[in-house]
Each structure stands twice: as C-alpha cells, then as structure tokens.
CSV table of C-alpha atoms and ligand atoms in Angstrom, one decimal:
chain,number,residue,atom,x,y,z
V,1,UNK,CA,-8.2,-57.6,21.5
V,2,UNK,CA,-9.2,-54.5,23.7
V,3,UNK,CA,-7.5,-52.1,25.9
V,4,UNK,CA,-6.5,-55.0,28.5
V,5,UNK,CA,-4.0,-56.4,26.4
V,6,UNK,CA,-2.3,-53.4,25.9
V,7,UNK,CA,-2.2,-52.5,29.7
V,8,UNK,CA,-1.8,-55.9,30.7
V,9,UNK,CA,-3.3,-56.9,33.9
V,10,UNK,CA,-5.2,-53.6,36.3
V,11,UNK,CA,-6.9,-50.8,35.2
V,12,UNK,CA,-6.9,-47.2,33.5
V,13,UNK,CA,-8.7,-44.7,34.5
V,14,UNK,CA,-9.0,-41.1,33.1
V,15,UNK,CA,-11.6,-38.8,33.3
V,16,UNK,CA,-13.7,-37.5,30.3
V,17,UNK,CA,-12.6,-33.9,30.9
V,18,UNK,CA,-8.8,-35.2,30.5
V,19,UNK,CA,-9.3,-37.2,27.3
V,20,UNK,CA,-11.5,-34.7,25.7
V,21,UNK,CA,-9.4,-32.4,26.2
V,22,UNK,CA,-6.2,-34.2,25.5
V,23,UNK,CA,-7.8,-34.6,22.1
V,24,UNK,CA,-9.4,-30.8,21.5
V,25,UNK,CA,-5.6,-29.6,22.4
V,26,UNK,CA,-3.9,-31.8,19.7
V,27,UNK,CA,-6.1,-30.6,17.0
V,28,UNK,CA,-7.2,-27.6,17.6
V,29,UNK,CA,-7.3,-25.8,13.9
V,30,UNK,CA,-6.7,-22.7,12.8
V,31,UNK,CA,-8.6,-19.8,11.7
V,32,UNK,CA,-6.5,-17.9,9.2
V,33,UNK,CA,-8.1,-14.0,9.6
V,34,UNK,CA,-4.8,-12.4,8.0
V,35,UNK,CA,-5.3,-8.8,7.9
V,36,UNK,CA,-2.3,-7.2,7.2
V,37,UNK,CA,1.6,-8.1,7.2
V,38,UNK,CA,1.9,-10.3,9.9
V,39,UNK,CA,-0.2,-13.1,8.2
V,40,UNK,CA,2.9,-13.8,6.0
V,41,UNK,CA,4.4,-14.6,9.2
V,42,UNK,CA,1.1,-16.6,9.7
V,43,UNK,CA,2.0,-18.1,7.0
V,44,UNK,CA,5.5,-19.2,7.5
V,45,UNK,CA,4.3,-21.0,11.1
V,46,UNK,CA,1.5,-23.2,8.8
V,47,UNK,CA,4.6,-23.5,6.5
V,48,UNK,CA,7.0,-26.9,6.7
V,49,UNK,CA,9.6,-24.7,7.7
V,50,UNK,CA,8.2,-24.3,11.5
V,51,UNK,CA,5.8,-26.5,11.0
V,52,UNK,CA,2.8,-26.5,12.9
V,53,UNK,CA,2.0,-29.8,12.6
V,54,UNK,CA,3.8,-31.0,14.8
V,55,UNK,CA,1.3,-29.4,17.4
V,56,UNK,CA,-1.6,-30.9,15.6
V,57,UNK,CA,-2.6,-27.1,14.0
V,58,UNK,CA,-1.7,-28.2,10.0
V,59,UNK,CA,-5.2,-27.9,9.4
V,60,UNK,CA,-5.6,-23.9,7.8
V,61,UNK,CA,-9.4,-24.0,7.4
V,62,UNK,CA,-10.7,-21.1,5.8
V,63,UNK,CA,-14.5,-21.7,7.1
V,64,UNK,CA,-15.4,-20.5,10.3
V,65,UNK,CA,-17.6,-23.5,10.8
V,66,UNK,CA,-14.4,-26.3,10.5
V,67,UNK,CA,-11.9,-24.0,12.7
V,68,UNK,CA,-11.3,-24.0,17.0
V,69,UNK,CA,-8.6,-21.1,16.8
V,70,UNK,CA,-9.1,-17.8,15.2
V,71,UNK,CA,-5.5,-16.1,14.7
V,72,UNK,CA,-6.0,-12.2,13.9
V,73,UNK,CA,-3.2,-11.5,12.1
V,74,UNK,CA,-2.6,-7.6,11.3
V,75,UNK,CA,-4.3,-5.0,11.9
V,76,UNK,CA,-8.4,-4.4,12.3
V,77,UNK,CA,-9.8,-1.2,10.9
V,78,UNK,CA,-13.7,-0.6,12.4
V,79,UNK,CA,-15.4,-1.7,9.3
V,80,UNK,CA,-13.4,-5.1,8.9
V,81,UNK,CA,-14.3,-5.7,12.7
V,82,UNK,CA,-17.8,-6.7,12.0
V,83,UNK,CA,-16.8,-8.8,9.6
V,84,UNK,CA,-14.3,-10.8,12.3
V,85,UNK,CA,-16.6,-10.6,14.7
V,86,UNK,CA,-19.2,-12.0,12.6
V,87,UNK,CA,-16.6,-14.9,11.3
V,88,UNK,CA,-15.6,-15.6,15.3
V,89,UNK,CA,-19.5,-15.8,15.9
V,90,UNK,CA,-19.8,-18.4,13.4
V,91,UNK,CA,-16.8,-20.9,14.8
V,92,UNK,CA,-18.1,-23.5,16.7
V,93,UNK,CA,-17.7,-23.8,20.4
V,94,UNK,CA,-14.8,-24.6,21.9
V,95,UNK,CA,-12.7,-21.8,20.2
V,96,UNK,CA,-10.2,-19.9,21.0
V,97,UNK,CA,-8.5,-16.9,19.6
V,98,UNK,CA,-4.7,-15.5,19.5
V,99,UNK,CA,-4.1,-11.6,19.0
V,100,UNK,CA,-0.6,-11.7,16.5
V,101,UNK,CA,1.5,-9.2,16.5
V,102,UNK,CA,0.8,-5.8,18.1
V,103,UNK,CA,-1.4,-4.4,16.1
V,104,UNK,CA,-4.2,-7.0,16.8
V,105,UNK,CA,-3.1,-6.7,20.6
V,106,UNK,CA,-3.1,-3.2,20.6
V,107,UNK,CA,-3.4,-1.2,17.6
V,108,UNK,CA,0.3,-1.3,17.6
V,109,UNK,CA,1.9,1.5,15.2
V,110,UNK,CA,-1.2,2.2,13.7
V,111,UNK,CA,-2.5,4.8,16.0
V,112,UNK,CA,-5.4,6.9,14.3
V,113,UNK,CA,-8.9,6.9,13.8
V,114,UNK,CA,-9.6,3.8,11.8
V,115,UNK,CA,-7.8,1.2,13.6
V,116,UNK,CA,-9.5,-0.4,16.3
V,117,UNK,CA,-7.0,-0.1,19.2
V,118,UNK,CA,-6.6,-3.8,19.7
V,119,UNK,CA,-8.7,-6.7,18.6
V,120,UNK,CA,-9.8,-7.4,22.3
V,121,UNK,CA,-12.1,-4.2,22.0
V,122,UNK,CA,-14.8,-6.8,20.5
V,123,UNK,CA,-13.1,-10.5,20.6
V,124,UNK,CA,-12.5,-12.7,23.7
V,125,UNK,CA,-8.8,-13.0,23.2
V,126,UNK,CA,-6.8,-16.2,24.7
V,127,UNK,CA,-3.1,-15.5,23.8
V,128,UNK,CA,-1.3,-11.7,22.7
V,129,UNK,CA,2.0,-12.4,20.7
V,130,UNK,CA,4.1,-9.3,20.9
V,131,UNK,CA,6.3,-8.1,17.9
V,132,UNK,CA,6.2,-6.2,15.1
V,133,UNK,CA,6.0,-8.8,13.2
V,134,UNK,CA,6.3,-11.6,15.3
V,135,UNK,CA,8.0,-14.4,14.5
V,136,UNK,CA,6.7,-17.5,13.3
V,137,UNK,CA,8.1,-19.4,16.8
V,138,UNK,CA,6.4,-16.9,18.6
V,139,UNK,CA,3.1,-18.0,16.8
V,140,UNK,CA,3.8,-21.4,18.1
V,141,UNK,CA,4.6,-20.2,21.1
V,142,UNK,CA,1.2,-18.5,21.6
V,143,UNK,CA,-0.4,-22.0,20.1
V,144,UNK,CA,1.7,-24.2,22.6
V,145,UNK,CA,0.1,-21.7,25.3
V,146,UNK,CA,-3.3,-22.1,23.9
V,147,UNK,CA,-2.8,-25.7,24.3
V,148,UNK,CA,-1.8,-25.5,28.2
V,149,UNK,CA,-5.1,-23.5,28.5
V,150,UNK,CA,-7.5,-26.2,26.7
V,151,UNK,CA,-6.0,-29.1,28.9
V,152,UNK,CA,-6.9,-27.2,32.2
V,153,UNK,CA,-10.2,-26.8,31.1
V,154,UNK,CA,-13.3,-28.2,32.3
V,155,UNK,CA,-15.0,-29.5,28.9
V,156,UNK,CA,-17.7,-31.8,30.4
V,157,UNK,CA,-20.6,-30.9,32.2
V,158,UNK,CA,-22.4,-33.2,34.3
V,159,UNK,CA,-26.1,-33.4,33.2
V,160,UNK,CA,-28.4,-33.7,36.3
E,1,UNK,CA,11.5,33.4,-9.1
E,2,UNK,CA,11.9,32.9,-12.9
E,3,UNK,CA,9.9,29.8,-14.8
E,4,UNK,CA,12.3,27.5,-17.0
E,5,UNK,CA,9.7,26.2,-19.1
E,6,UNK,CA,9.8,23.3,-21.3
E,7,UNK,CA,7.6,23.8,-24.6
E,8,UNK,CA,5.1,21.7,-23.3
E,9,UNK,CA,4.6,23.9,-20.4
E,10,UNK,CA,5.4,26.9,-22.0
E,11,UNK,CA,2.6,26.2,-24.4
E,12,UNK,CA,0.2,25.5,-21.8
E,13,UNK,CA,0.7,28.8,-20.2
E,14,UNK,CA,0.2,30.9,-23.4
E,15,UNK,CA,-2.8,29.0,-24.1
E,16,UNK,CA,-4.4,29.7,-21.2
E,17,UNK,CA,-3.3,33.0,-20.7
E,18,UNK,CA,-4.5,33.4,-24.2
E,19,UNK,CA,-7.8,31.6,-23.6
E,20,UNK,CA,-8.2,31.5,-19.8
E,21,UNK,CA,-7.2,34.9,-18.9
E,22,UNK,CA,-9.5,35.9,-16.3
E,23,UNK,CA,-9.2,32.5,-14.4
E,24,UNK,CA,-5.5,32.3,-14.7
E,25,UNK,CA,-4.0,33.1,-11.1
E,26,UNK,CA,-1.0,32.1,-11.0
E,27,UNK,CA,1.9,29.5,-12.3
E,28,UNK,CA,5.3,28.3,-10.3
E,29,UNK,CA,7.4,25.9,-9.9
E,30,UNK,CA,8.7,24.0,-6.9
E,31,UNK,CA,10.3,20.9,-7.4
E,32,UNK,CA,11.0,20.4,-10.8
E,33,UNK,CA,7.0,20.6,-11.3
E,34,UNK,CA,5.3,22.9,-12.7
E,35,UNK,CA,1.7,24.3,-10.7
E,36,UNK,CA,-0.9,26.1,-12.2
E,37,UNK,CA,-3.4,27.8,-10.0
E,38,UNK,CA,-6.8,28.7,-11.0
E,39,UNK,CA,-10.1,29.8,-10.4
E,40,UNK,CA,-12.9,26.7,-9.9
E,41,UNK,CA,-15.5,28.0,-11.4
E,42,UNK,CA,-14.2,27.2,-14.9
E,43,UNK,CA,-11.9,24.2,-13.7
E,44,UNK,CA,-13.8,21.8,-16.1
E,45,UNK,CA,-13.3,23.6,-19.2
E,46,UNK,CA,-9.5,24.7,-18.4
E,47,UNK,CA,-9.1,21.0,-17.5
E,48,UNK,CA,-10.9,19.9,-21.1
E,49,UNK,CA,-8.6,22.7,-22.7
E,50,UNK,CA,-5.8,20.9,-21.8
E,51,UNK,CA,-6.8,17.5,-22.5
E,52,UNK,CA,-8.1,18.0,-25.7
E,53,UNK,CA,-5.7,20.8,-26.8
E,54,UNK,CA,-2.6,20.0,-25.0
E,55,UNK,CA,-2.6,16.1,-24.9
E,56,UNK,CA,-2.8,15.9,-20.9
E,57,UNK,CA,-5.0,12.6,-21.2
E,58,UNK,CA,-4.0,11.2,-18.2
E,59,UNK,CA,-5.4,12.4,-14.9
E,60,UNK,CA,-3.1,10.5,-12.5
E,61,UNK,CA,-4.2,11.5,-9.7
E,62,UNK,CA,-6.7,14.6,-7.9
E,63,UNK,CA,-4.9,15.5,-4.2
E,64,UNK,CA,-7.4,17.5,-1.1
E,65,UNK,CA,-5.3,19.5,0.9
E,66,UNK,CA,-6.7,21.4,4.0
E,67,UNK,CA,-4.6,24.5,4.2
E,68,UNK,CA,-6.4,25.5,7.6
E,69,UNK,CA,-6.8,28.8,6.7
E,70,UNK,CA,-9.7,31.1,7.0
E,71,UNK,CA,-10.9,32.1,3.7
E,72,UNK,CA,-10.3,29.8,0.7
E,73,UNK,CA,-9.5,26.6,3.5
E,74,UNK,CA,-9.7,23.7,0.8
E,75,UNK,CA,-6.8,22.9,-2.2
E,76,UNK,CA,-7.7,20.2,-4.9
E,77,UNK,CA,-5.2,19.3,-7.0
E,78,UNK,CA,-5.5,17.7,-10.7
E,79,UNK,CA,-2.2,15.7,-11.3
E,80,UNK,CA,-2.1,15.5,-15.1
E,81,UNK,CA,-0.1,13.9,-17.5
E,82,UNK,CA,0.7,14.5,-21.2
E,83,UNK,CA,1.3,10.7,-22.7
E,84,UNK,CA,2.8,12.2,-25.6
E,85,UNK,CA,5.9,14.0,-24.1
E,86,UNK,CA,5.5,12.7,-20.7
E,87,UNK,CA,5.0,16.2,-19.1
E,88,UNK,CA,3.0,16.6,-15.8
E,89,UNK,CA,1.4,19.5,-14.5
E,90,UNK,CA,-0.5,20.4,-11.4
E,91,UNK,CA,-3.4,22.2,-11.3
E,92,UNK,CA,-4.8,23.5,-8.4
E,93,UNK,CA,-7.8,25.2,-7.3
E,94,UNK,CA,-9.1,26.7,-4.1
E,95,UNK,CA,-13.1,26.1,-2.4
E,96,UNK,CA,-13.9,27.8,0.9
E,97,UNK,CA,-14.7,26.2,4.0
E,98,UNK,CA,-18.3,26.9,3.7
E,99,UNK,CA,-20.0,24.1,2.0
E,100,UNK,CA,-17.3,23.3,-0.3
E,101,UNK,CA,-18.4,22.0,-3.5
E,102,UNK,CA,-16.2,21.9,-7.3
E,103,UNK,CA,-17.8,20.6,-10.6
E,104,UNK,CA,-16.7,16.6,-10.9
E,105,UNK,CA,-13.9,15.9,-13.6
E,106,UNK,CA,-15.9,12.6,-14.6
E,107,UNK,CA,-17.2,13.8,-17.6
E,108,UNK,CA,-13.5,14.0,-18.5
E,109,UNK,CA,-11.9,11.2,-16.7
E,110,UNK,CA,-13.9,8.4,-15.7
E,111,UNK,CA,-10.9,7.5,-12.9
E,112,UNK,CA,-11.7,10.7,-11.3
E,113,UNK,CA,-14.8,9.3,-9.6
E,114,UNK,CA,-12.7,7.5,-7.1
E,115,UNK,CA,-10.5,10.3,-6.3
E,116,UNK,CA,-13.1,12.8,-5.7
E,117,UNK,CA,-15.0,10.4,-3.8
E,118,UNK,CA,-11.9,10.1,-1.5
E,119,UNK,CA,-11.3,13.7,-1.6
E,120,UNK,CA,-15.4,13.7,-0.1
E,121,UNK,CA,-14.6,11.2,2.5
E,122,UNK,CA,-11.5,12.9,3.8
E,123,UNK,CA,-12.1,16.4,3.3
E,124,UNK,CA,-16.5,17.1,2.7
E,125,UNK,CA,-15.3,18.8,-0.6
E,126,UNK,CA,-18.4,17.7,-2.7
E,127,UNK,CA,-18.1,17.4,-6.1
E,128,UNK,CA,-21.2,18.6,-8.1
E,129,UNK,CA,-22.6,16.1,-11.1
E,130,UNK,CA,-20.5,12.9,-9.1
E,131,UNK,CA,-22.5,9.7,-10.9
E,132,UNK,CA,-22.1,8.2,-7.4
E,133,UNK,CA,-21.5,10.5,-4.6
E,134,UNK,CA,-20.6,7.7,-2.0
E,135,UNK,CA,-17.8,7.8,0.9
E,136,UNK,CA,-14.8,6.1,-0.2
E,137,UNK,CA,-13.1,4.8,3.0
E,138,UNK,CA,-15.7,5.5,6.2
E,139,UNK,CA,-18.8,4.2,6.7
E,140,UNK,CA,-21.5,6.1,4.8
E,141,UNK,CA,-23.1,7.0,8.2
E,142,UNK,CA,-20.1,8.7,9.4
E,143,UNK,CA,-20.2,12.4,10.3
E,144,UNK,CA,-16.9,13.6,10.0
E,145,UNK,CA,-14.4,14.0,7.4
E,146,UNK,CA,-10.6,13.0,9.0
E,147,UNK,CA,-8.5,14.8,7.0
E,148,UNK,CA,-9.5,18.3,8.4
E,149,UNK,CA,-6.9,19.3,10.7
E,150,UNK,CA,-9.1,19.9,13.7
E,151,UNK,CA,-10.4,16.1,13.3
E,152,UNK,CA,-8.6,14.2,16.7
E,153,UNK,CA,-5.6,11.8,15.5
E,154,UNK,CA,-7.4,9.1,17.4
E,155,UNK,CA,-10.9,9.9,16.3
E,156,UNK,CA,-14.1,10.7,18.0
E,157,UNK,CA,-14.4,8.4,20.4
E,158,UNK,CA,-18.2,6.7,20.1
E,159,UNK,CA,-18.4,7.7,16.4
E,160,UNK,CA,-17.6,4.4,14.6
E,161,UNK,CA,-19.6,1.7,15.8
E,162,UNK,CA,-17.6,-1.7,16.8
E,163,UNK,CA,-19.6,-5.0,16.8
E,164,UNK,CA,-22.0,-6.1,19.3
E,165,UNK,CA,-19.6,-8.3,21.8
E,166,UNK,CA,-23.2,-10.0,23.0
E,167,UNK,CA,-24.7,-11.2,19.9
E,168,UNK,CA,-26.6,-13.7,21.9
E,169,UNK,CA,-28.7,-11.1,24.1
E,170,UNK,CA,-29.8,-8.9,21.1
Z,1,LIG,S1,2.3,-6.0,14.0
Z,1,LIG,FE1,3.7,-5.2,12.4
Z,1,LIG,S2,3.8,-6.9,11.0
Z,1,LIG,FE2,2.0,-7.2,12.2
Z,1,LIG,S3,0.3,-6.3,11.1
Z,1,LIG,FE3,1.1,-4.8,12.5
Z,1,LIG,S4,2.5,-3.6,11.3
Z,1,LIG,FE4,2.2,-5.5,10.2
C-alpha cells in the first residue's frame, strides 16, 4: 500500500520547497524569552485556553538548540541583550523571531537609558505585535503571520 | 515649625545633642517622619549610637538624592528602624560634588552593601571601606552615573554596547 492507493489512479506532484515548508510552518516551536509582563500573556497563548496547538506551536522549549521561533516578550535592558542575542545565535536555522508587545518593538513606555529601544536594534525580527500587553490572540495572530511567511519561502537550494 | 516628638524620637535627639553636639545640624519633620541631618564625617558612629543605644537595628533602606546644587550637591539618606517600638527615622547627610566619598555602614549593617553599591552606580557617591565596591545595575565598564540630573533621559548614545548583530564575520 503506497501513495497510489490513496490517490487512486494519476499522479501528485509537489515540490520539495512546498512540502518542506508545509511541514516547518506546522511546527514551528517556540522560544519562550519572557522578559517582563507580557510573557504572562505569553503564557496564556501556550495555555489550553487559546491554545496554540492548534497551529502546531504547543512545543515551549526552553533550549535554544530544540526551538524555530524566538518570542521576546517584555522589555530588553542592554545587559540582558547579549544574553538574547547569544540565545537567538544558538537556535538552529530556519528561525524566526516575533517582537511582543511594544516594548520588544520599540522600547514602548520604557523610555530611558537602560532599555534598548526595540529588540530589532540587534535581532532580525519577523512579526511586531502591538499592545501594551498584547493579547494572547494577537500572539497567534503574529504566529499565524509567521506561518504565511515560512510557506512563501524558498527552503531548498539546488546543489550544482 | 514645632517638633511633636514621640519618646522615641525625643530620646534620640537629646542623645545626640548630648553626645553629637558638634555634628548635630538639624532635625524636622515633614510627613509624619521625623529627619535628622548631620555632618558625614562622624556618620558611622552617630549611626552606631543609635543602633546600639537607641534600638534602630534595622537599616531599611539608604536613599542618594542629587540636589543639583553647587556646594554640598549629594544627600544620602539612612532609613532606620527601631524594631522595638517600630519608630523610623531618617538620617541624612550631605557630600560635595567633588569626588564624593562617605564611610560604608557595612560594619554595621551587612544589607547596606547593596544600597550603597546602588547609591555608586547611580550617583558616583563612593563609599570608603565597601568589602565589594562593584556597580550594582550598569555594566562595570560604564562611565556615567544616571541618576545625576545632567545625565540625558535616553542615555549617551554609544556608551552601552549592544551585541554584535554579525557574529559570523568576527
Ligand atoms: S509591552 Fe506592556 S505588558 Fe509588555 S512588557 Fe512592555 S510594559 Fe509589560
């Protein structure tokens, strides 16, 4: 019993990039780097009450090495950003990385020497969620965004 | 304005009237506290005074304050508290702007070492005899102390150093 019999009499045909992706998209694992209030909202998204699950994210993996999304959740003071940036260097390619809230996307209320006026000073981010906090939808929101973005990628490279 | 006293406080200021004459400045109220200001140079022993003497065992708290002003610029504050009668006191003393320095309340208080240590990082205040003379908050290679009131709300632009967005191409 193989593919055939499922698909009856013809063909499929798909590329790599496609499934690949299909599959990075539907599992792609989160990163927990709660800083500050809004990982409680982080939190309530990983919770049973939102649920992220249903998008394939249920996996909270607290090593770097095991994780494809890094959420920054809260607020990133200089010190503590060589510590993310060294966390985010450590995830294995493909990864991507969601700014939550506005004081990873922009330093949000927190406007004074310490505070690293948004996390994209020193991280590549994919998705900013506004709100102060935002709310856990908004977190899936931002994931169910991140997941439009993997499946237009191009994941496969032709080795010639 | 007139002092209402309780005999807690009231026995604190004879005593160091009595004993502390010369570095006694003055005492007021605001607040429903009671503040005694001091000279520094004999901070340590006034502050002994009242621990062993007057049951203030309990340093809650020492406050920097920059008063911005030309001579005498720098306020710290001891925040003590008598266990036994649950009185607190303030006692404050002043340091110029010129390399600031007061004798560390360590010997007294062991907790004092972190508050004078953030009192450093904020303010430069140094405190003479500190067992470990570190910032508190900043990096230890940072120049400037944040608290002063001519430090920029925003910071010095350049003068923390944010990770290396290339780590590849070191
Ligand atoms: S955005 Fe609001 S809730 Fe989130 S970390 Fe900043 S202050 Fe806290």
């Amino acid at each position: 019993m193989g593919i055939e019999s499922a698909l009856g009499e013809g063909f499929f045909t798909t590329k790599i990039d496609a499934l690949s992706n299909w599959a990075r998209a539907n599992a792609a694992w989160p990163m927990p780097m709660g800083l500050a209030c809004c990982a409680i909202e982080m939190m309530a998204f990983a919770g049973p009450r939102y649920d992220a699950s249903r998008f394939g994210s249920e996996v909270m993996r607290f090593s770097p090495r095991q994780s494809d999304v890094m959420i920054v959740a809260g607020w990133s003071t200089y010190k503590m950003a060589h510590a993310i940036r060294r966390i985010w260097d450590q995830m294995p390619d493909p990864k991507w990385c969601i700014a939550m809230g506005a004081c990873a996307s922009t330093g949000g209320m927190h406007r004074c020497y310490g505070v690293v006026q948004g996390v994209d000073n020193y991280l590549p981010v994919d998705a900013y969620v506004s709100g102060c906090p935002p709310r856990p939808d908004a977190l899936l929101h931002a994931l169910m965004k991140i997941q439009d973005k993997i499946k237009t990628e191009h994941s496969v490279l032709l080795d010639s | 304005m007139s002092l209402e006293l309780n005999k807690t406080e009231q026995g604190v200021v004879d005593g160091l009237s009595s004993d502390f004459s010369e570095d006694l400045i003055d005492v007021y109220q605001s607040c429903d506290h009671t503040y005694i200001r001091v000279e520094a140079e004999n901070i340590i022993q006034i502050l002994k005074f009242l621990k062993e003497k007057h049951h203030f065992i309990f340093l809650c708290d020492i406050i920097g304050t920059d008063r911005y002003t030309s001579d005498e610029r720098f306020e710290v504050i001891y925040n003590i508290m008598n266990l036994r009668t649950q009185d607190r006191i303030f006692v404050k003393i002043r340091v110029e702007e010129e390399n600031p320095h007061v004798p560390t309340a360590t010997s007294l208080w062991t907790s004092a070492g972190w508050f004078e240590r953030e009192i450093y990082d904020m303010y430069g205040v140094r405190f003479e005899g500190h067992p470990d003379h570190r910032r508190m908050y900043m990096p230890e290679d940072f120049e400037y102390f944040p608290l002063r009131k001519e430090f920029p709300l925003l910071g010095i632009p350049g003068s923390i150093e944010l990770p290396n967005t290339t780590p590849d191409t070191e």
